[in-house]
């Protein structure tokens, strides 16, 4: 509905609708909840990187008053609880199927990294659960540990399981053509590069609260997650529960950054414990637990080479990467390093000849997975560092070398060497904007001024490309125009501090033409809708588009309803500022009044829509530092 509400719509500056509750201290985080009868869970974790569990004696813990249960991996297995398995169709070198051990929710027989959960204790208080866990007697037999990518990948490395430490390997491009490019090159540069392992430190750690309803058999799990529907489905599958027996609720989330996407073993253990003790069970990770056992990010080592002609045009690009999967590879961690990162390896450059090999390796460390960009930053780092080294080698301005290799707008849509199609991109224009804003040409004068003061001045530049969408392009949104004067929008993505509620509300304002405060955006209930969730930089791209489509469909339905109420053709009606009215007249009906007249007191749309493919945001960064 077009109208006078443009200042509240998309692209406008508005106050974030998420912030009022948080600033007033009435946000709803999982840790804030304390249902009647709540108990507390604590995990006993391995102090060893690799060891055989000789024995576990839980009797001392069970003897402590107030301890309700002690759960071990053997008990979970006896109850039919499944381990977390890798299911991707990648191959190992030589063509054998992908090889990786399934991760038991609690370690069985062997611990494979420091922080591997060995047992879970449920008790009346957090301190009692911790004390009881420390009373458990575990006899470990140390095993050799595979630490360090090169060592773990070698045949002499201690194996993490019977299949060895090489999980999978992917190769892309044309090795012979790339070798020819290097043979013909005027300049060849190479680098050994490390994208270091990162431990996630979201402001809110992982928190899970599970409650079992004996009458219905349902488990309700409230948790800090980016993917409520996926968590529901994974818990149900691992615990072997029937369809409809698990509900996941997510309130406010204090940061996710990728590390709160897929399910963790601890999440399912909490749900299992709630069913066992018959009371609500809460687990809140300590900062150290998240540091040790939450999915880490990055951790790759690469040998990267670039071949260029005398004018600086790239003739070939070669990469050999070892990627650390940790002790228990995840589907997401493997795909990020062996597929998603490689998709953007050539970035915004017209490079058609490559030879890539990416190898996933197990080590006795915490598993790795999605974290802030998930593979794309690692890939961009390689090509940008090579561009800088090549520019220095050739005596060319680093911005100019990048310019000479950029994909031109006339080549759009452009399919890169990895088969990914960029729908649009004015990369040189973006570069020029960055250079202007940074006063690139004035650097030499500033460097001389710094030198005169006994200081040093340096600068760096990076031009880059991103991939969004998570390759899940369908999204479901429900819209309910309420007779009480509100429009409620439910989306299956998940807010986690990124401001998407405000963005969705602005998109709704664009369509309905009502004030922003009339829009209520709701997330985080797996009973209300199923969807992929927020990952892969997809929230605004996919769900934002779906909000727009759903709002348009709601207006169309409102016109149909109004045509009956006004006894006119729907085609003669138009929408404006929250009203449906007959074109060219003042005869019409308020949208909320129309909703109140409906049998359910609302106008409701359940809308599923899709976008056609990923998008490719890009940019130019310039950093200048004086020391």
XYZ file of C-alpha atoms in Angstrom:
627
model
C 0.000 0.000 0.000
C 1.687 3.137 -1.147
C 1.225 6.203 0.997
C 2.946 8.731 3.227
C 4.918 6.153 5.177
C 8.045 6.143 2.990
C 10.114 7.491 5.853
C 9.376 4.286 7.768
C 10.009 1.906 4.881
C 13.052 0.149 3.508
C 16.145 2.241 2.973
C 15.063 4.756 5.613
C 16.595 5.586 8.963
C 14.384 4.303 11.770
C 14.791 3.248 15.371
C 15.347 -0.504 15.611
C 12.225 -2.180 16.931
C 14.312 -4.868 18.681
C 16.120 -2.525 21.003
C 13.455 -1.230 23.409
C 13.009 -4.508 25.288
C 16.758 -5.117 25.472
C 17.515 -1.602 26.698
C 14.795 -1.889 29.328
C 16.196 -5.227 30.516
C 13.125 -7.251 29.618
C 14.631 -9.312 26.818
C 13.815 -13.022 26.808
C 17.025 -15.036 26.726
C 16.994 -18.737 27.525
C 19.164 -18.141 30.583
C 16.493 -15.831 32.010
C 13.927 -18.612 32.177
C 13.441 -20.605 35.383
C 10.376 -22.857 35.203
C 9.064 -24.497 38.346
C 11.066 -27.580 39.239
C 14.023 -26.625 37.057
C 17.156 -28.746 37.440
C 20.659 -28.118 36.170
C 23.028 -30.123 33.999
C 26.809 -30.093 33.936
C 29.125 -31.907 31.529
C 32.272 -33.712 32.600
C 34.812 -33.149 29.826
C 38.007 -34.832 28.766
C 41.304 -33.241 29.832
C 43.070 -35.308 27.125
C 43.392 -34.681 23.405
C 43.287 -38.406 22.691
C 42.768 -41.211 25.177
C 41.015 -44.519 25.688
C 38.351 -44.571 28.388
C 39.352 -47.569 30.498
C 36.511 -47.159 32.992
C 33.955 -44.698 34.316
C 32.690 -44.949 37.892
C 29.633 -42.755 38.392
C 28.692 -44.174 41.806
C 30.423 -41.394 43.796
C 28.376 -38.791 41.928
C 25.086 -40.647 42.322
C 25.697 -40.933 46.058
C 25.607 -37.168 46.515
C 22.205 -35.914 47.783
C 20.453 -33.789 45.201
C 21.941 -35.564 42.192
C 19.095 -36.791 40.002
C 20.921 -38.558 37.172
C 24.321 -39.291 35.715
C 24.280 -40.042 31.982
C 27.109 -41.691 30.042
C 27.666 -42.528 26.402
C 27.002 -46.190 27.078
C 23.639 -45.345 28.600
C 22.679 -43.243 25.564
C 23.672 -46.058 23.221
C 21.629 -48.564 25.223
C 18.638 -46.225 24.913
C 18.999 -46.181 21.125
C 20.280 -42.615 20.861
C 22.099 -42.130 17.573
C 25.535 -40.538 17.100
C 25.932 -37.493 14.850
C 27.036 -38.790 11.446
C 28.486 -37.114 8.355
C 26.367 -37.671 5.240
C 27.973 -35.651 2.444
C 28.853 -37.430 -0.834
C 32.460 -36.222 -1.040
C 35.260 -38.692 -1.798
C 38.670 -39.361 -0.300
C 41.835 -39.430 -2.438
C 41.629 -42.477 -4.672
C 37.832 -42.356 -4.863
C 36.879 -44.056 -1.599
C 33.768 -42.668 0.115
C 34.134 -39.844 2.617
C 35.481 -41.196 5.873
C 34.782 -39.843 9.337
C 33.649 -41.270 12.655
C 30.146 -40.450 13.841
C 30.224 -38.372 17.013
C 28.458 -39.921 19.995
C 26.582 -37.370 22.073
C 28.780 -38.443 24.978
C 32.134 -40.114 24.367
C 32.177 -43.900 24.159
C 35.435 -45.821 24.458
C 37.642 -42.958 23.271
C 37.936 -39.219 23.797
C 39.299 -37.337 20.802
C 39.791 -33.721 21.913
C 40.185 -31.675 25.062
C 36.615 -30.776 26.001
C 35.021 -33.927 24.572
C 31.966 -34.542 26.799
C 32.271 -37.787 28.761
C 29.277 -37.667 31.121
C 26.365 -35.418 32.076
C 25.149 -34.833 35.617
C 21.674 -33.535 36.471
C 21.238 -32.042 39.929
C 19.146 -29.589 41.876
C 21.623 -26.701 41.556
C 24.428 -25.739 39.134
C 27.108 -25.999 41.804
C 25.875 -29.399 42.936
C 25.914 -30.676 39.343
C 29.481 -29.445 38.919
C 30.652 -30.951 42.195
C 29.051 -34.278 41.306
C 30.687 -34.294 37.884
C 34.046 -33.788 39.519
C 33.337 -36.787 41.763
C 33.042 -39.125 38.754
C 36.108 -41.324 38.488
C 37.376 -41.793 34.934
C 40.425 -43.910 34.157
C 42.069 -42.778 30.904
C 44.848 -44.381 28.892
C 46.694 -41.749 26.873
C 46.905 -42.245 23.118
C 49.177 -40.426 20.638
C 47.528 -37.248 19.388
C 47.425 -35.939 15.829
C 48.010 -32.229 16.222
C 48.937 -29.942 13.338
C 47.616 -30.294 9.813
C 50.749 -31.436 8.044
C 51.488 -34.040 10.699
C 47.902 -35.281 10.905
C 47.712 -35.655 7.118
C 50.893 -37.712 6.868
C 50.782 -41.527 6.696
C 52.838 -41.710 9.888
C 50.293 -39.753 11.941
C 48.445 -41.468 14.775
C 45.001 -42.294 13.333
C 41.861 -40.908 14.955
C 39.896 -43.903 13.728
C 40.357 -46.961 11.564
C 39.773 -45.009 8.342
C 42.754 -42.700 8.880
C 42.782 -38.927 9.167
C 41.985 -37.841 5.614
C 38.250 -37.167 5.563
C 37.696 -36.056 1.977
C 39.327 -34.207 -0.902
C 38.025 -32.081 -3.767
C 39.805 -30.989 -6.929
C 38.675 -28.292 -9.330
C 39.926 -26.810 -12.583
C 42.367 -28.024 -15.236
C 45.789 -29.015 -13.920
C 47.375 -29.271 -17.397
C 46.077 -25.875 -18.561
C 47.202 -24.294 -15.308
C 50.673 -25.776 -15.665
C 50.838 -24.348 -19.195
C 49.868 -20.946 -17.839
C 52.642 -21.076 -15.289
C 55.147 -22.180 -17.942
C 54.247 -19.177 -20.120
C 54.175 -16.650 -17.282
C 56.414 -13.625 -17.037
C 55.924 -13.582 -13.271
C 55.109 -16.301 -10.736
C 54.426 -15.599 -7.065
C 53.661 -18.062 -4.276
C 52.823 -17.919 -0.595
C 52.382 -20.252 2.353
C 49.322 -18.909 4.135
C 47.533 -19.773 7.365
C 43.961 -18.848 8.200
C 44.243 -19.398 11.928
C 41.706 -21.297 14.010
C 39.190 -19.079 15.772
C 37.155 -19.831 18.884
C 33.676 -18.261 18.887
C 32.895 -15.953 21.793
C 29.316 -14.759 21.409
C 28.107 -12.467 24.166
C 25.548 -15.096 25.164
C 27.032 -18.604 25.392
C 25.083 -21.671 24.362
C 22.090 -22.216 26.661
C 19.516 -25.023 26.469
C 16.397 -25.614 28.574
C 14.320 -28.753 27.966
C 11.031 -29.825 29.518
C 9.143 -33.074 28.943
C 5.371 -33.284 29.113
C 4.526 -36.836 30.162
C 0.886 -36.562 29.113
C 1.607 -35.642 25.490
C 5.073 -37.156 25.259
C 6.381 -33.890 23.812
C 9.712 -32.293 24.641
C 9.906 -28.510 24.456
C 13.461 -27.278 24.010
C 14.173 -23.588 24.487
C 17.628 -22.682 23.269
C 19.920 -20.064 21.805
C 19.974 -21.056 18.138
C 20.015 -19.643 14.621
C 18.003 -22.562 13.203
C 14.955 -23.567 15.309
C 13.450 -25.944 12.736
C 16.734 -27.730 12.105
C 17.350 -28.138 15.834
C 13.883 -29.656 16.252
C 14.411 -32.156 13.452
C 17.908 -33.141 14.621
C 16.857 -33.694 18.237
C 13.920 -35.822 17.131
C 16.110 -37.878 14.815
C 18.949 -38.450 17.296
C 16.634 -39.434 20.135
C 14.470 -41.587 17.867
C 11.275 -39.701 18.683
C 8.128 -39.632 16.526
C 7.072 -36.733 14.297
C 5.583 -33.873 16.288
C 7.169 -34.867 19.588
C 9.737 -32.046 19.750
C 9.111 -28.309 19.808
C 11.960 -25.790 19.736
C 11.539 -22.243 20.990
C 14.110 -19.491 20.557
C 13.814 -16.115 22.230
C 16.441 -13.409 22.144
C 19.833 -14.626 20.940
C 22.955 -12.861 22.125
C 24.970 -13.395 18.969
C 25.384 -16.416 16.744
C 27.910 -15.699 13.973
C 27.465 -19.223 12.602
C 28.452 -21.117 15.741
C 24.779 -21.527 16.751
C 23.602 -23.064 13.491
C 23.587 -26.871 13.528
C 22.791 -28.952 16.572
C 25.443 -29.698 19.211
C 25.664 -33.016 21.063
C 24.948 -31.177 24.304
C 21.596 -29.919 23.000
C 20.260 -33.430 22.454
C 21.676 -34.650 25.766
C 19.709 -31.959 27.616
C 16.524 -33.073 25.845
C 17.274 -36.707 26.732
C 17.901 -35.755 30.366
C 14.576 -33.919 30.627
C 12.766 -37.039 29.451
C 14.706 -39.145 31.946
C 14.249 -37.056 35.094
C 10.761 -35.793 34.271
C 11.599 -32.216 35.201
C 12.914 -29.194 33.280
C 16.674 -29.385 32.732
C 18.862 -26.390 31.939
C 22.440 -26.281 30.722
C 24.306 -23.011 30.322
C 27.784 -23.317 28.849
C 30.564 -21.635 30.729
C 32.882 -19.422 28.733
C 35.547 -22.105 28.943
C 33.140 -24.776 27.676
C 32.322 -22.687 24.626
C 36.013 -22.000 24.106
C 36.775 -25.725 24.179
C 33.747 -27.340 22.553
C 31.688 -24.854 20.523
C 32.398 -25.127 16.799
C 35.631 -23.345 15.958
C 36.164 -21.532 12.685
C 38.728 -21.378 9.840
C 41.940 -23.359 10.501
C 43.402 -23.892 7.055
C 46.938 -24.003 5.694
C 47.443 -23.241 2.012
C 50.160 -23.147 -0.602
C 48.896 -20.653 -3.186
C 50.497 -19.600 -6.488
C 49.666 -17.051 -9.154
C 51.048 -16.830 -12.697
C 50.867 -13.504 -14.556
C 51.905 -12.152 -17.959
C 54.117 -9.100 -18.411
C 51.120 -6.759 -18.144
C 49.834 -8.352 -14.949
C 46.984 -10.432 -16.360
C 46.568 -13.659 -14.396
C 47.328 -16.745 -16.493
C 46.870 -19.386 -13.806
C 45.930 -19.799 -10.157
C 46.930 -22.833 -8.097
C 45.936 -23.684 -4.523
C 46.703 -26.617 -2.241
C 44.806 -26.373 1.061
C 44.705 -28.562 4.148
C 41.584 -27.837 6.215
C 41.306 -28.900 9.852
C 37.960 -30.567 10.616
C 38.825 -31.302 14.228
C 38.140 -34.660 15.834
C 34.579 -35.028 14.562
C 33.984 -33.619 11.083
C 30.637 -31.934 10.501
C 28.733 -31.700 7.236
C 28.922 -27.926 7.452
C 32.649 -27.822 8.211
C 33.516 -30.079 5.285
C 31.278 -28.233 2.812
C 32.606 -24.834 3.870
C 36.239 -25.643 3.114
C 35.854 -28.110 0.240
C 33.013 -26.445 -1.668
C 31.665 -23.086 -0.496
C 35.019 -21.333 -0.027
C 36.258 -22.515 -3.436
C 33.148 -21.033 -5.073
C 34.560 -17.536 -4.513
C 38.278 -18.313 -4.836
C 38.649 -16.241 -8.023
C 36.620 -13.446 -6.419
C 35.900 -10.470 -8.692
C 38.722 -11.323 -11.079
C 38.453 -12.769 -14.584
C 40.563 -15.852 -13.904
C 39.647 -18.807 -16.079
C 42.509 -21.219 -15.453
C 42.834 -22.828 -12.019
C 44.097 -25.944 -10.316
C 42.620 -26.329 -6.832
C 42.925 -29.143 -4.327
C 41.292 -28.976 -0.905
C 41.822 -31.719 1.667
C 39.795 -32.141 4.855
C 41.873 -33.556 7.703
C 40.954 -34.799 11.179
C 43.020 -33.718 14.175
C 42.615 -34.169 17.920
C 41.058 -30.740 18.323
C 37.542 -29.322 18.639
C 35.390 -29.664 15.499
C 35.257 -26.742 13.094
C 32.238 -25.308 11.318
C 30.528 -22.069 10.289
C 31.950 -18.832 11.619
C 31.505 -15.335 10.151
C 31.665 -15.810 6.414
C 32.331 -19.535 6.498
C 35.006 -20.270 3.904
C 34.685 -17.114 1.862
C 37.076 -14.980 3.984
C 39.666 -17.751 3.801
C 39.411 -17.879 0.002
C 39.503 -14.107 -0.443
C 42.549 -13.893 1.819
C 44.500 -16.140 -0.555
C 43.849 -14.221 -3.764
C 44.225 -10.796 -2.149
C 47.563 -11.652 -0.558
C 48.775 -13.006 -3.896
C 47.687 -9.807 -5.653
C 49.724 -7.744 -3.207
C 52.831 -9.895 -3.603
C 52.509 -9.808 -7.395
C 52.104 -6.030 -7.390
C 55.284 -5.610 -5.372
C 57.142 -8.078 -7.585
C 56.113 -6.224 -10.760
C 56.386 -2.694 -9.364
C 52.709 -2.020 -10.101
C 50.290 -0.113 -7.887
C 48.280 -2.833 -6.082
C 45.007 -1.129 -6.982
C 46.029 -1.009 -10.639
C 46.913 -4.708 -10.724
C 43.515 -5.540 -9.326
C 41.861 -3.260 -11.890
C 43.597 -5.038 -14.790
C 42.124 -8.369 -13.718
C 38.583 -7.345 -12.763
C 35.511 -8.802 -14.454
C 34.001 -6.075 -16.646
C 30.294 -5.180 -16.392
C 29.837 -6.166 -20.044
C 30.608 -9.782 -19.129
C 27.605 -10.006 -16.768
C 26.046 -12.427 -16.095
C 29.451 -14.014 -15.569
C 30.067 -17.685 -14.792
C 33.263 -18.140 -12.836
C 35.578 -21.117 -13.149
C 33.726 -22.840 -10.286
C 30.460 -22.686 -12.205
C 28.950 -19.922 -10.079
C 27.052 -17.205 -11.967
C 27.407 -13.595 -10.861
C 24.214 -11.828 -11.907
C 25.692 -8.333 -11.690
C 28.677 -6.382 -10.466
C 30.414 -3.083 -11.178
C 33.666 -4.016 -9.496
C 35.842 -1.277 -10.977
C 33.324 1.339 -9.917
C 33.438 -0.026 -6.384
C 37.241 0.116 -6.450
C 37.183 3.739 -7.608
C 34.811 4.713 -4.820
C 37.077 3.102 -2.253
C 40.188 4.801 -3.641
C 38.470 8.189 -3.635
C 37.186 7.857 -0.074
C 40.642 6.763 1.121
C 42.452 9.518 -0.858
C 44.624 6.793 -2.339
C 46.709 9.174 -4.440
C 47.574 11.315 -1.418
C 49.283 8.496 0.428
C 52.860 9.357 -0.581
C 52.557 12.856 0.853
C 51.131 11.502 4.097
C 53.893 8.895 4.308
C 56.544 11.620 3.935
C 54.867 13.684 6.645
C 54.874 10.650 8.950
C 58.557 9.990 8.235
C 59.385 13.589 9.117
C 57.873 12.936 12.549
C 59.863 9.723 12.979
C 56.837 7.537 12.300
C 55.990 4.920 9.710
C 52.851 4.784 7.589
C 51.511 1.823 5.643
C 48.354 0.877 3.827
C 46.498 -2.147 2.555
C 43.731 -2.734 0.067
C 41.358 -5.634 -0.514
C 38.653 -5.962 -3.129
C 36.338 -8.880 -2.563
C 33.162 -10.737 -3.346
C 30.686 -12.516 -1.072
C 28.110 -15.259 -1.635
C 24.722 -15.206 0.065
C 21.718 -17.431 0.325
C 23.022 -20.665 1.782
C 21.785 -22.248 -1.455
C 18.402 -22.604 0.253
C 16.207 -20.217 -1.668
C 12.676 -21.097 -0.546
C 11.202 -19.371 2.484
C 7.897 -19.498 4.334
C 6.307 -16.445 5.948
C 2.904 -16.002 7.572
C 1.121 -12.656 7.806
C -1.846 -11.949 10.063
C -3.636 -8.603 9.856
C -5.343 -8.432 13.230
C -8.588 -6.667 13.940
C -6.950 -4.990 16.937
C -4.748 -2.881 14.665
C -1.546 -4.902 14.372
C 0.063 -6.847 11.541
C 1.946 -9.903 12.772
C 4.630 -11.434 10.579
C 6.163 -14.804 11.426
C 9.410 -15.786 9.699
C 11.357 -19.024 10.050
C 14.683 -17.214 10.013
C 16.028 -16.180 13.405
C 17.000 -12.830 14.903
C 20.357 -12.897 16.708
C 21.280 -9.245 16.966
C 21.525 -8.468 13.248
C 18.409 -6.272 13.145
C 16.295 -8.338 10.771
C 13.056 -7.670 12.636
C 13.399 -3.986 11.811
C 14.296 -4.757 8.204
C 11.290 -7.062 7.770
C 9.011 -4.471 9.354
C 10.272 -1.802 6.959
C 9.578 -4.072 3.995
C 6.051 -4.624 5.316
C 5.562 -0.874 5.681
C 6.499 -0.503 2.002
C 3.521 -2.687 1.108
C 0.873 -1.931 3.746
C 1.586 1.778 4.173
C 0.926 1.680 7.912
C 3.154 3.139 10.641
C 6.109 1.002 11.683
C 4.704 0.462 15.170
C 1.764 -1.430 13.654
C 4.108 -4.196 12.479
C 4.962 -7.028 14.883
C 7.681 -9.455 13.729
C 7.884 -12.849 15.437
C 10.540 -15.577 15.289
C 11.577 -18.741 17.053
C 8.771 -21.314 17.306
C 9.178 -24.517 15.330
C 5.449 -25.238 15.756
C 4.561 -22.128 13.770
C 6.657 -22.844 10.720
C 9.542 -24.820 9.303
C 12.455 -23.293 7.454
C 16.207 -23.363 7.080
C 16.865 -20.567 9.563
C 19.507 -17.858 9.553
C 22.799 -19.014 8.065
C 24.772 -18.441 4.903
C 24.006 -14.699 4.873
C 20.467 -15.479 3.741
C 18.054 -13.803 6.182
C 17.237 -10.527 4.462
C 17.937 -11.902 0.997
C 15.526 -14.849 1.156
C 13.146 -14.096 4.012
C 13.086 -10.360 3.300
C 11.966 -11.157 -0.218
C 9.424 -13.611 1.200
C 8.045 -10.919 3.541
C 7.496 -8.640 0.551
C 5.770 -11.397 -1.428
C 3.616 -12.427 1.548
C 2.593 -8.829 2.208
C 1.597 -8.378 -1.443
C -0.454 -11.569 -1.298
C -2.135 -10.327 1.882
C -3.143 -7.106 0.156
C -4.538 -9.108 -2.753
C -6.603 -11.200 -0.337
C -7.757 -8.035 1.435
C -8.966 -6.633 -1.878
C -10.957 -9.798 -2.531
C -12.559 -9.558 0.901
C -13.199 -5.831 0.495
C -14.835 -6.386 -2.902
C -17.425 -8.564 -1.183
C -17.951 -6.059 1.631
C -18.231 -3.087 -0.737
C -20.002 -5.054 -3.479
C -17.574 -3.928 -6.171
C -15.024 -5.642 -8.389
C -11.657 -6.348 -6.747
C -10.013 -4.969 -9.889
C -11.525 -1.551 -9.173
C -9.995 -1.360 -5.709
C -6.719 0.228 -4.714
C -4.772 0.308 -1.476
C -3.487 3.405 0.255
C -2.300 4.078 3.788
C -3.973 1.106 5.404
C -7.229 1.376 3.468
C -8.838 -0.499 0.611
C -10.956 1.856 -1.451
C -12.744 2.219 -4.732
C -10.469 3.968 -7.227
C -11.301 7.610 -7.760
C -13.650 7.794 -4.767
C -13.498 8.066 -1.003
C -15.545 4.905 -0.606
C -13.535 2.228 1.112
C -12.742 0.319 4.285
C -9.913 0.407 6.796
C -7.654 -2.650 6.577
C -7.952 -3.460 10.284
C -11.722 -2.948 10.273
C -11.903 -5.394 7.373
C -9.833 -7.868 9.384
C -12.102 -7.502 12.419
C -15.125 -8.424 10.280
C -13.646 -11.811 9.358
C -14.801 -14.946 11.225
C -11.401 -15.306 12.952
C -10.966 -11.559 13.444
C -8.011 -11.442 11.111
C -6.791 -11.703 7.536
C -4.251 -14.513 7.365
C -1.821 -15.598 4.648
C 0.563 -18.563 4.756
C 3.014 -17.772 1.975
C 5.942 -19.707 0.538
C 8.106 -18.114 -2.137
C 11.566 -18.461 -3.626
C 14.391 -16.355 -4.955
C 16.093 -17.458 -8.146
C 19.653 -17.889 -6.904
C 22.426 -16.475 -4.715
C 23.537 -12.864 -4.730
C 27.125 -11.642 -4.852
C 27.745 -8.557 -2.682
C 31.158 -7.020 -3.208
C 33.268 -4.186 -1.936
C 36.618 -2.472 -1.571
C 38.387 -2.010 1.752
C 41.330 0.329 2.311
C 43.182 0.559 5.606
C 45.916 3.066 6.405
C 47.963 2.900 9.612
C 50.535 5.183 11.187
C 52.902 3.705 13.770
